[in-house]
PDB file of C-alpha atoms in Angstrom:
ATOM      1  CA  UNK D1183     -20.774 -17.885 -14.175  1.00 40.00           C
ATOM      2  CA  UNK D1184     -18.080 -15.738 -12.596  1.00 43.00           C
ATOM      3  CA  UNK D1185     -18.042 -14.233  -9.139  1.00 44.00           C
ATOM      4  CA  UNK D1186     -19.713 -10.850  -8.692  1.00 40.00           C
ATOM      5  CA  UNK D1187     -19.813  -8.279  -5.883  1.00 41.00           C
ATOM      6  CA  UNK D1188     -20.834  -4.634  -5.703  1.00 40.00           C
ATOM      7  CA  UNK D1189     -18.240  -1.899  -5.239  1.00 39.00           C
ATOM      8  CA  UNK D1190     -19.691   1.157  -3.490  1.00 42.00           C
ATOM      9  CA  UNK D1191     -16.764   3.455  -4.433  1.00 46.00           C
ATOM     10  CA  UNK D1192     -14.127   3.326  -7.137  1.00 61.00           C
ATOM     11  CA  UNK D1193     -11.288   3.332  -4.588  1.00 87.00           C
ATOM     12  CA  UNK D1194      -8.603   0.976  -3.331  1.00 89.00           C
ATOM     13  CA  UNK D1195     -10.176   0.695   0.129  1.00 87.00           C
ATOM     14  CA  UNK D1196     -13.571  -0.260  -1.290  1.00 90.00           C
ATOM     15  CA  UNK D1197     -11.981  -2.832  -3.634  1.00 90.00           C
ATOM     16  CA  UNK D1198     -10.008  -4.461  -0.782  1.00 91.00           C
ATOM     17  CA  UNK D1199     -13.060  -4.611   1.496  1.00 92.00           C
ATOM     18  CA  UNK D1200     -15.315  -6.014  -1.246  1.00 91.00           C
ATOM     19  CA  UNK D1201     -12.740  -8.641  -2.281  1.00 92.00           C
ATOM     20  CA  UNK D1202     -12.226  -9.720   1.350  1.00 93.00           C
ATOM     21  CA  UNK D1203     -15.977 -10.104   1.900  1.00 93.00           C
ATOM     22  CA  UNK D1204     -16.383 -12.002  -1.379  1.00 91.00           C
ATOM     23  CA  UNK D1205     -13.598 -14.389  -0.294  1.00 90.00           C
ATOM     24  CA  UNK D1206     -15.392 -14.984   3.029  1.00 92.00           C
ATOM     25  CA  UNK D1207     -12.464 -13.691   5.116  1.00 94.00           C
ATOM     26  CA  UNK D1208     -12.496 -11.590   8.271  1.00 95.00           C
ATOM     27  CA  UNK D1209     -10.063  -8.772   9.042  1.00 92.00           C
ATOM     28  CA  UNK D1210      -8.551 -11.000  11.734  1.00 94.00           C
ATOM     29  CA  UNK D1211      -7.877 -13.778   9.194  1.00 95.00           C
ATOM     30  CA  UNK D1212      -6.288 -11.345   6.717  1.00 93.00           C
ATOM     31  CA  UNK D1213      -4.151  -9.950   9.559  1.00 93.00           C
ATOM     32  CA  UNK D1214      -2.939 -13.458  10.458  1.00 94.00           C
ATOM     33  CA  UNK D1215      -2.127 -14.229   6.809  1.00 91.00           C
ATOM     34  CA  UNK D1216      -0.230 -10.973   6.136  1.00 92.00           C
ATOM     35  CA  UNK D1217       1.123 -10.230   9.660  1.00 93.00           C
ATOM     36  CA  UNK D1218      -0.316  -6.711   9.330  1.00 93.00           C
ATOM     37  CA  UNK D1219      -2.118  -5.257  12.354  1.00 93.00           C
ATOM     38  CA  UNK D1220      -5.926  -5.276  12.168  1.00 94.00           C
ATOM     39  CA  UNK D1221      -6.069  -1.524  12.795  1.00 92.00           C
ATOM     40  CA  UNK D1222      -3.959  -0.887   9.675  1.00 93.00           C
ATOM     41  CA  UNK D1223      -6.181  -3.180   7.564  1.00 91.00           C
ATOM     42  CA  UNK D1224      -9.306  -1.383   8.825  1.00 91.00           C
ATOM     43  CA  UNK D1225      -7.633   1.914   7.890  1.00 90.00           C
ATOM     44  CA  UNK D1226      -6.716   0.716   4.374  1.00 89.00           C
ATOM     45  CA  UNK D1227     -10.316  -0.352   3.733  1.00 90.00           C
ATOM     46  CA  UNK D1228     -11.339   3.194   4.702  1.00 89.00           C
ATOM     47  CA  UNK D1229      -8.617   4.664   2.387  1.00 87.00           C
ATOM     48  CA  UNK D1230      -6.687   5.828   5.471  1.00 89.00           C
ATOM     49  CA  UNK D1231      -2.983   4.930   5.383  1.00 84.00           C
ATOM     50  CA  UNK D1232      -1.908   7.250   8.214  1.00 86.00           C
ATOM     51  CA  UNK D1233      -0.970   4.304  10.470  1.00 88.00           C
ATOM     52  CA  UNK D1234       1.302   2.706   7.857  1.00 87.00           C
ATOM     53  CA  UNK D1235       4.261   5.012   8.481  1.00 85.00           C
ATOM     54  CA  UNK D1236       4.552   6.559   5.030  1.00 86.00           C
ATOM     55  CA  UNK D1237       3.599   6.035   1.386  1.00 85.00           C
ATOM     56  CA  UNK D1238       6.312   3.401   0.843  1.00 88.00           C
ATOM     57  CA  UNK D1239       4.918   1.164   3.603  1.00 91.00           C
ATOM     58  CA  UNK D1240       1.314   1.894   2.558  1.00 90.00           C
ATOM     59  CA  UNK D1241       2.029   0.534  -0.945  1.00 90.00           C
ATOM     60  CA  UNK D1242       3.579  -2.606   0.575  1.00 93.00           C
ATOM     61  CA  UNK D1243       0.570  -3.185   2.848  1.00 92.00           C
ATOM     62  CA  UNK D1244      -1.863  -2.660  -0.066  1.00 91.00           C
ATOM     63  CA  UNK D1245       0.054  -5.210  -2.140  1.00 93.00           C
ATOM     64  CA  UNK D1246       0.099  -7.820   0.670  1.00 94.00           C
ATOM     65  CA  UNK D1247      -3.608  -7.429   1.524  1.00 94.00           C
ATOM     66  CA  UNK D1248      -4.621  -7.539  -2.172  1.00 92.00           C
ATOM     67  CA  UNK D1249      -2.788 -10.849  -2.598  1.00 93.00           C
ATOM     68  CA  UNK D1250      -4.415 -12.298   0.542  1.00 92.00           C
ATOM     69  CA  UNK D1251      -7.965 -11.467  -0.618  1.00 90.00           C
ATOM     70  CA  UNK D1252      -7.513 -12.742  -4.184  1.00 91.00           C
ATOM     71  CA  UNK D1253      -6.787  -9.546  -6.146  1.00 92.00           C
ATOM     72  CA  UNK D1254      -3.837  -9.063  -8.502  1.00 93.00           C
ATOM     73  CA  UNK D1255      -1.264  -7.367  -6.198  1.00 92.00           C
ATOM     74  CA  UNK D1256       0.656  -5.633  -9.008  1.00 93.00           C
ATOM     75  CA  UNK D1257      -2.505  -4.299 -10.666  1.00 91.00           C
ATOM     76  CA  UNK D1258      -3.903  -3.125  -7.318  1.00 90.00           C
ATOM     77  CA  UNK D1259      -0.715  -1.188  -6.470  1.00 89.00           C
ATOM     78  CA  UNK D1260      -0.772   0.277  -9.993  1.00 89.00           C
ATOM     79  CA  UNK D1261      -4.335   1.494  -9.397  1.00 88.00           C
ATOM     80  CA  UNK D1262      -3.279   2.871  -5.980  1.00 87.00           C
ATOM     81  CA  UNK D1263      -0.487   4.864  -7.673  1.00 87.00           C
ATOM     82  CA  UNK D1264      -2.974   6.278 -10.195  1.00 86.00           C
ATOM     83  CA  UNK D1265      -5.275   7.407  -7.396  1.00 82.00           C
ATOM     84  CA  UNK D1266      -2.424   8.962  -5.381  1.00 79.00           C
ATOM     85  CA  UNK D1267      -0.508  10.936  -7.982  1.00 71.00           C
ATOM     86  CA  UNK D1268       1.588   8.231  -9.648  1.00 65.00           C
ATOM     87  CA  UNK D1269       4.361   5.859  -8.558  1.00 63.00           C
ATOM     88  CA  UNK D1270       7.137   7.283  -6.288  1.00 60.00           C
ATOM     89  CA  UNK D1271      10.245   8.510  -8.050  1.00 57.00           C
ATOM     90  CA  UNK D1272      13.181   6.077  -8.071  1.00 55.00           C
ATOM     91  CA  UNK D1273      16.137   6.955  -5.860  1.00 46.00           C
ATOM     92  CA  UNK D1274      19.486   7.335  -7.601  1.00 50.00           C
ATOM     93  CA  UNK D1275      22.009   4.700  -6.601  1.00 46.00           C
ATOM     94  CA  UNK D1276      24.688   7.358  -6.111  1.00 53.00           C
ATOM     95  CA  UNK D1277      22.583   8.963  -3.364  1.00 45.00           C
ATOM     96  CA  UNK D1278      22.429   5.715  -1.381  1.00 39.00           C
ATOM     97  CA  UNK D1279      25.845   4.145  -1.902  1.00 45.00           C
ATOM     98  CA  UNK D1280      28.972   6.283  -1.365  1.00 48.00           C
ATOM     99  CA  UNK D1281      32.459   4.901  -1.528  1.00 46.00           C
ATOM    100  CA  UNK D1282      34.067   6.276   1.655  1.00 47.00           C
ATOM    101  CA  UNK D1283      36.851   3.719   1.975  1.00 46.00           C
ATOM    102  CA  UNK D1284      39.532   2.768  -0.465  1.00 52.00           C
ATOM    103  CA  UNK D1285      39.885  -0.886  -1.295  1.00 48.00           C
ATOM    104  CA  UNK D1286      43.430  -2.189  -1.180  1.00 56.00           C
ATOM    105  CA  UNK D1287      44.020  -4.746  -3.908  1.00 49.00           C
ATOM    106  CA  UNK D1288      47.019  -7.014  -3.272  1.00 55.00           C
ATOM    107  CA  UNK D1289      49.701  -6.938  -5.936  1.00 55.00           C
ATOM    108  CA  UNK D1290      49.846  -9.923  -8.257  1.00 56.00           C
ATOM    109  CA  UNK D1291      53.138 -11.749  -8.284  1.00 60.00           C
ATOM    110  CA  UNK D1292      54.727 -12.830 -11.528  1.00 58.00           C
ATOM    111  CA  UNK D1293      54.408 -16.448 -12.676  1.00 60.00           C
ATOM    112  CA  UNK D1294      56.923 -19.067 -11.487  1.00 68.00           C
ATOM    113  CA  UNK D1295      58.624 -19.791 -14.825  1.00 69.00           C
ATOM    114  CA  UNK D1296      60.865 -22.509 -13.374  1.00 74.00           C
ATOM    115  CA  UNK D1297      57.945 -24.626 -12.206  1.00 77.00           C
ATOM    116  CA  UNK D1298      56.040 -24.040 -15.450  1.00 72.00           C
ATOM    117  CA  UNK D1299      59.027 -25.200 -17.531  1.00 76.00           C
ATOM    118  CA  UNK D1300      59.374 -28.365 -15.435  1.00 77.00           C
ATOM    119  CA  UNK D1301      55.690 -29.255 -15.851  1.00 76.00           C
ATOM    120  CA  UNK D1302      55.883 -28.679 -19.628  1.00 76.00           C
ATOM    121  CA  UNK D1303      58.896 -31.010 -19.973  1.00 79.00           C
ATOM    122  CA  UNK D1304      57.124 -33.727 -17.971  1.00 79.00           C
ATOM    123  CA  UNK D1305      54.061 -33.493 -20.234  1.00 83.00           C
ATOM    124  CA  UNK D1306      56.243 -33.796 -23.371  1.00 73.00           C
ATOM    125  CA  UNK D1307      57.977 -36.948 -22.019  1.00 73.00           C
ATOM    126  CA  UNK D1308      54.681 -38.640 -21.057  1.00 72.00           C
ATOM    127  CA  UNK D1309      53.081 -37.792 -24.420  1.00 70.00           C
ATOM    128  CA  UNK D1310      56.049 -39.233 -26.327  1.00 72.00           C
ATOM    129  CA  UNK D1311      55.910 -42.520 -24.410  1.00 74.00           C
ATOM    130  CA  UNK D1312      52.177 -42.845 -25.073  1.00 73.00           C
ATOM    131  CA  UNK D1313      52.721 -42.309 -28.799  1.00 72.00           C
ATOM    132  CA  UNK D1314      55.415 -45.021 -28.922  1.00 62.00           C
ATOM    133  CA  UNK D1315      53.375 -47.579 -26.980  1.00 67.00           C
ATOM    134  CA  UNK D1316      50.123 -46.712 -28.726  1.00 63.00           C
ATOM    135  CA  UNK D1317      51.607 -47.047 -32.242  1.00 57.00           C
ATOM    136  CA  UNK D1318      52.609 -50.673 -31.704  1.00 49.00           C
ATOM    137  CA  UNK D1319      49.199 -51.702 -30.384  1.00 51.00           C
ATOM    138  CA  UNK D1320      47.449 -49.943 -33.294  1.00 53.00           C
ATOM    139  CA  UNK D1321      49.458 -51.975 -35.819  1.00 52.00           C
ATOM    140  CA  UNK D1322      48.421 -55.270 -34.142  1.00 43.00           C
ATOM    141  CA  UNK D1323      44.696 -54.387 -34.061  1.00 52.00           C
ATOM    142  CA  UNK D1324      44.645 -53.163 -37.696  1.00 46.00           C
ATOM    143  CA  UNK D1325      45.423 -56.637 -39.024  1.00 47.00           C
ATOM    144  CA  UNK D1326      42.226 -58.116 -37.564  1.00 50.00           C
ATOM    145  CA  UNK D1327      39.847 -55.382 -38.774  1.00 44.00           C
ATOM    146  CA  UNK D1328      37.891 -55.921 -41.988  1.00 52.00           C
ATOM    147  CA  UNK D1329      36.853 -52.940 -44.065  1.00 46.00           C
ATOM    148  CA  UNK D1330      33.089 -52.597 -44.035  1.00 49.00           C
ATOM    149  CA  UNK D1331      31.267 -51.869 -47.242  1.00 51.00           C
ATOM    150  CA  UNK D1332      29.998 -48.321 -47.578  1.00 52.00           C
ATOM    151  CA  UNK D1333      26.657 -49.577 -48.969  1.00 59.00           C
ATOM    152  CA  UNK D1334      24.597 -52.282 -47.230  1.00 53.00           C
ATOM    153  CA  UNK D1335      23.637 -55.218 -49.460  1.00 58.00           C
ATOM    154  CA  UNK D1336      19.924 -55.449 -50.237  1.00 52.00           C
ATOM    155  CA  UNK D1337      18.478 -58.775 -51.401  1.00 56.00           C
ATOM    156  CA  UNK D1338      16.887 -58.589 -54.892  1.00 58.00           C
ATOM    157  CA  UNK D1339      13.106 -58.077 -55.195  1.00 59.00           C
ATOM    158  CA  UNK D1340      12.905 -56.817 -51.609  1.00 58.00           C
ATOM    159  CA  UNK D1341      10.431 -53.900 -51.191  1.00 58.00           C
ATOM    160  CA  UNK D1342      12.012 -50.702 -50.047  1.00 57.00           C
ATOM    161  CA  UNK D1343      10.245 -49.169 -47.038  1.00 62.00           C
ATOM    162  CA  UNK D1344       9.074 -45.658 -47.789  1.00 63.00           C
ATOM    163  CA  UNK D1345       9.532 -42.986 -45.084  1.00 60.00           C
ATOM    164  CA  UNK D1346       6.370 -42.301 -43.133  1.00 60.00           C
ATOM    165  CA  UNK D1347       4.951 -38.776 -43.408  1.00 58.00           C
ATOM    166  CA  UNK D1348       5.441 -36.632 -40.348  1.00 55.00           C
ATOM    167  CA  UNK D1349       2.432 -36.383 -38.073  1.00 50.00           C
ATOM    168  CA  UNK D1350       0.494 -33.180 -38.455  1.00 47.00           C
ATOM    169  CA  UNK D1351       1.093 -30.688 -35.702  1.00 54.00           C
ATOM    170  CA  UNK D1352      -1.766 -30.111 -33.304  1.00 52.00           C
ATOM    171  CA  UNK D1353      -3.623 -26.910 -34.081  1.00 58.00           C
ATOM    172  CA  UNK D1354      -3.408 -24.468 -31.204  1.00 68.00           C
ATOM    173  CA  UNK D1355      -6.780 -23.237 -29.973  1.00 83.00           C
ATOM    174  CA  UNK D1356      -6.973 -19.580 -29.075  1.00 90.00           C
ATOM    175  CA  UNK D1357      -9.541 -17.319 -27.471  1.00 90.00           C
ATOM    176  CA  UNK D1358     -10.043 -13.757 -28.711  1.00 92.00           C
ATOM    177  CA  UNK D1359     -11.635 -11.034 -26.574  1.00 92.00           C
ATOM    178  CA  UNK D1360     -12.563  -7.555 -27.811  1.00 93.00           C
ATOM    179  CA  UNK D1361     -13.447  -4.947 -25.143  1.00 93.00           C
ATOM    180  CA  UNK D1362     -14.761  -1.392 -25.520  1.00 93.00           C
ATOM    181  CA  UNK D1363     -15.321   1.157 -22.744  1.00 91.00           C
ATOM    182  CA  UNK D1364     -18.543   3.148 -22.629  1.00 88.00           C
ATOM    183  CA  UNK D1365     -17.215   4.885 -19.502  1.00 90.00           C
ATOM    184  CA  UNK D1366     -13.731   4.933 -18.007  1.00 89.00           C
ATOM    185  CA  UNK D1367     -13.227   1.841 -15.835  1.00 82.00           C
ATOM    186  CA  UNK D1368     -10.400  -0.225 -14.342  1.00 86.00           C
ATOM    187  CA  UNK D1369      -9.800  -3.537 -16.185  1.00 89.00           C
ATOM    188  CA  UNK D1370      -7.276  -6.366 -15.909  1.00 86.00           C
ATOM    189  CA  UNK D1371      -6.825  -9.552 -17.968  1.00 90.00           C
ATOM    190  CA  UNK D1372      -4.592 -12.661 -17.659  1.00 87.00           C
ATOM    191  CA  UNK D1373      -4.099 -15.777 -19.767  1.00 90.00           C
ATOM    192  CA  UNK D1374      -4.304 -19.361 -18.523  1.00 83.00           C
ATOM    193  CA  UNK D1375      -0.675 -19.303 -17.285  1.00 87.00           C
ATOM    194  CA  UNK D1376      -1.196 -16.131 -15.242  1.00 85.00           C
ATOM    195  CA  UNK D1377       0.625 -13.867 -17.734  1.00 88.00           C
ATOM    196  CA  UNK D1378      -0.754 -10.315 -17.621  1.00 88.00           C
ATOM    197  CA  UNK D1379      -2.418  -9.182 -20.861  1.00 88.00           C
ATOM    198  CA  UNK D1380      -3.717  -5.819 -19.591  1.00 91.00           C
ATOM    199  CA  UNK D1381      -4.036  -3.943 -16.294  1.00 84.00           C
ATOM    200  CA  UNK D1382      -5.147  -0.340 -15.997  1.00 84.00           C
ATOM    201  CA  UNK D1383      -7.946   2.114 -16.658  1.00 88.00           C
ATOM    202  CA  UNK D1384      -9.617   1.760 -20.060  1.00 87.00           C
ATOM    203  CA  UNK D1385     -10.819   5.264 -20.918  1.00 89.00           C
ATOM    204  CA  UNK D1386     -14.260   5.996 -22.388  1.00 90.00           C
ATOM    205  CA  UNK D1387     -14.466   5.270 -26.125  1.00 92.00           C
ATOM    206  CA  UNK D1388     -11.251   3.223 -26.130  1.00 92.00           C
ATOM    207  CA  UNK D1389     -11.102  -0.443 -27.126  1.00 93.00           C
ATOM    208  CA  UNK D1390      -8.581  -3.277 -26.936  1.00 93.00           C
ATOM    209  CA  UNK D1391      -8.196  -6.868 -28.188  1.00 93.00           C
ATOM    210  CA  UNK D1392      -6.545  -9.780 -26.329  1.00 89.00           C
ATOM    211  CA  UNK D1393      -5.625 -13.226 -27.672  1.00 91.00           C
ATOM    212  CA  UNK D1394      -4.325 -16.225 -25.729  1.00 90.00           C
ATOM    213  CA  UNK D1395      -4.304 -20.007 -25.804  1.00 84.00           C
ATOM    214  CA  UNK D1396      -6.896 -22.028 -23.863  1.00 81.00           C
ATOM    215  CA  UNK D1397      -8.160 -19.317 -21.460  1.00 86.00           C
ATOM    216  CA  UNK D1398      -8.480 -15.582 -20.675  1.00 89.00           C
ATOM    217  CA  UNK D1399      -9.617 -14.348 -17.238  1.00 90.00           C
ATOM    218  CA  UNK D1400     -10.848 -10.760 -16.834  1.00 89.00           C
ATOM    219  CA  UNK D1401     -11.634  -8.527 -13.844  1.00 86.00           C
ATOM    220  CA  UNK D1402     -13.985  -5.609 -14.517  1.00 87.00           C
ATOM    221  CA  UNK D1403     -14.190  -2.999 -11.757  1.00 82.00           C
ATOM    222  CA  UNK D1404     -17.407  -1.639 -13.342  1.00 84.00           C
ATOM    223  CA  UNK D1405     -18.836  -4.274 -15.672  1.00 83.00           C
ATOM    224  CA  UNK D1406     -21.677  -2.007 -16.833  1.00 89.00           C
ATOM    225  CA  UNK D1407     -19.112   0.442 -18.256  1.00 87.00           C
ATOM    226  CA  UNK D1408     -17.777  -1.945 -20.940  1.00 91.00           C
ATOM    227  CA  UNK D1409     -18.955  -4.268 -23.717  1.00 92.00           C
ATOM    228  CA  UNK D1410     -17.316  -7.615 -24.541  1.00 89.00           C
ATOM    229  CA  UNK D1411     -17.109  -9.773 -27.642  1.00 91.00           C
ATOM    230  CA  UNK D1412     -15.645 -13.263 -27.168  1.00 91.00           C
ATOM    231  CA  UNK D1413     -14.606 -15.166 -30.293  1.00 88.00           C
ATOM    232  CA  UNK D1414     -16.690 -12.764 -32.383  1.00 89.00           C
ATOM    233  CA  UNK D1415     -19.863 -13.080 -30.296  1.00 89.00           C
ATOM    234  CA  UNK D1416     -21.216 -10.401 -27.933  1.00 89.00           C
ATOM    235  CA  UNK D1417     -21.357 -11.430 -24.267  1.00 89.00           C
ATOM    236  CA  UNK D1418     -24.232 -10.240 -22.076  1.00 86.00           C
ATOM    237  CA  UNK D1419     -22.695  -9.248 -18.715  1.00 82.00           C
ATOM    238  CA  UNK D1420     -25.964  -8.448 -16.855  1.00 82.00           C
ATOM    239  CA  UNK D1421     -24.254  -6.118 -14.353  1.00 81.00           C
ATOM    240  CA  UNK D1422     -25.486  -3.001 -12.575  1.00 82.00           C
ATOM    241  CA  UNK D1423     -23.616   0.269 -12.432  1.00 84.00           C
ATOM    242  CA  UNK D1424     -20.473  -0.005 -10.304  1.00 77.00           C
ATOM    243  CA  UNK D1425     -20.658  -3.827 -10.130  1.00 83.00           C
ATOM    244  CA  UNK D1426     -17.363  -5.737 -10.259  1.00 82.00           C
ATOM    245  CA  UNK D1427     -17.235  -9.019 -12.219  1.00 83.00           C
ATOM    246  CA  UNK D1428     -14.699 -11.800 -12.667  1.00 85.00           C
ATOM    247  CA  UNK D1429     -15.166 -13.904 -15.808  1.00 84.00           C
ATOM    248  CA  UNK D1430     -13.126 -16.561 -17.637  1.00 89.00           C
ATOM    249  CA  UNK D1431     -13.486 -17.424 -21.340  1.00 87.00           C
ATOM    250  CA  UNK D1432     -12.119 -20.264 -23.481  1.00 87.00           C
ATOM    251  CA  UNK D1433     -11.666 -20.884 -27.222  1.00 87.00           C
ATOM    252  CA  UNK D1434     -14.687 -21.663 -29.425  1.00 86.00           C
ATOM    253  CA  UNK D1435     -15.932 -25.245 -29.358  1.00 80.00           C
ATOM    254  CA  UNK D1436     -15.130 -27.287 -32.481  1.00 72.00           C
ATOM    255  CA  UNK D1437     -17.961 -29.245 -34.131  1.00 60.00           C
ATOM    256  CA  UNK D1438     -17.359 -32.880 -35.051  1.00 52.00           C
ATOM    257  CA  UNK D1439     -17.809 -33.814 -38.708  1.00 47.00           C
TER     258      UNK D1439
END
């Protein structure tokens, strides 16, 4: 069974407070882990970011607190942006960096042809001496080498070993999850390696399908607002309205013959 806790409001502050309480952490412990003042954390849980010093710092504090209490930091910031008018516009690089000073590049001097010619002549002399000395030693060694037969001799009536068939590749086991929203609700899903499959608000009437190997973990901000089918079978969530659930599902069990 997955963890479950009730969210009073569909807001970032309520999600952070509920996740902290479910993790058994106090505001003081979260403050020590994130180095964020307790007053700011109390404000975030009340959806008040006035003490953060601006929207940029508020987003950073939300991300740090979400990670400390066990929520997906990227998905939580994404939900914060949706609730506060979208992500901030990117700043053009030209507005930040201005080239006020000229960079003096030293002039490159021409190559020293005299030195290069001397090195080339030395290489030619050394190579010629190696060819002369190496040729004599090759002639001496060639006399003692016997030419090997291209085909190995096989005794008569000896069974020829047949190549063994390659071992069959292991069949990968996958888990398939189909989700449909009865009401709009925030949903996120990850595979067993932590790779994000989905994170965002699934609108009413919309559906989605996720497939992954070994495991899929889902977080439902309002579990009563969606229906799930895992590996073709409907899953009973048993959740009240506004109740958040975390669940993990694996591939179907194989029956032994």
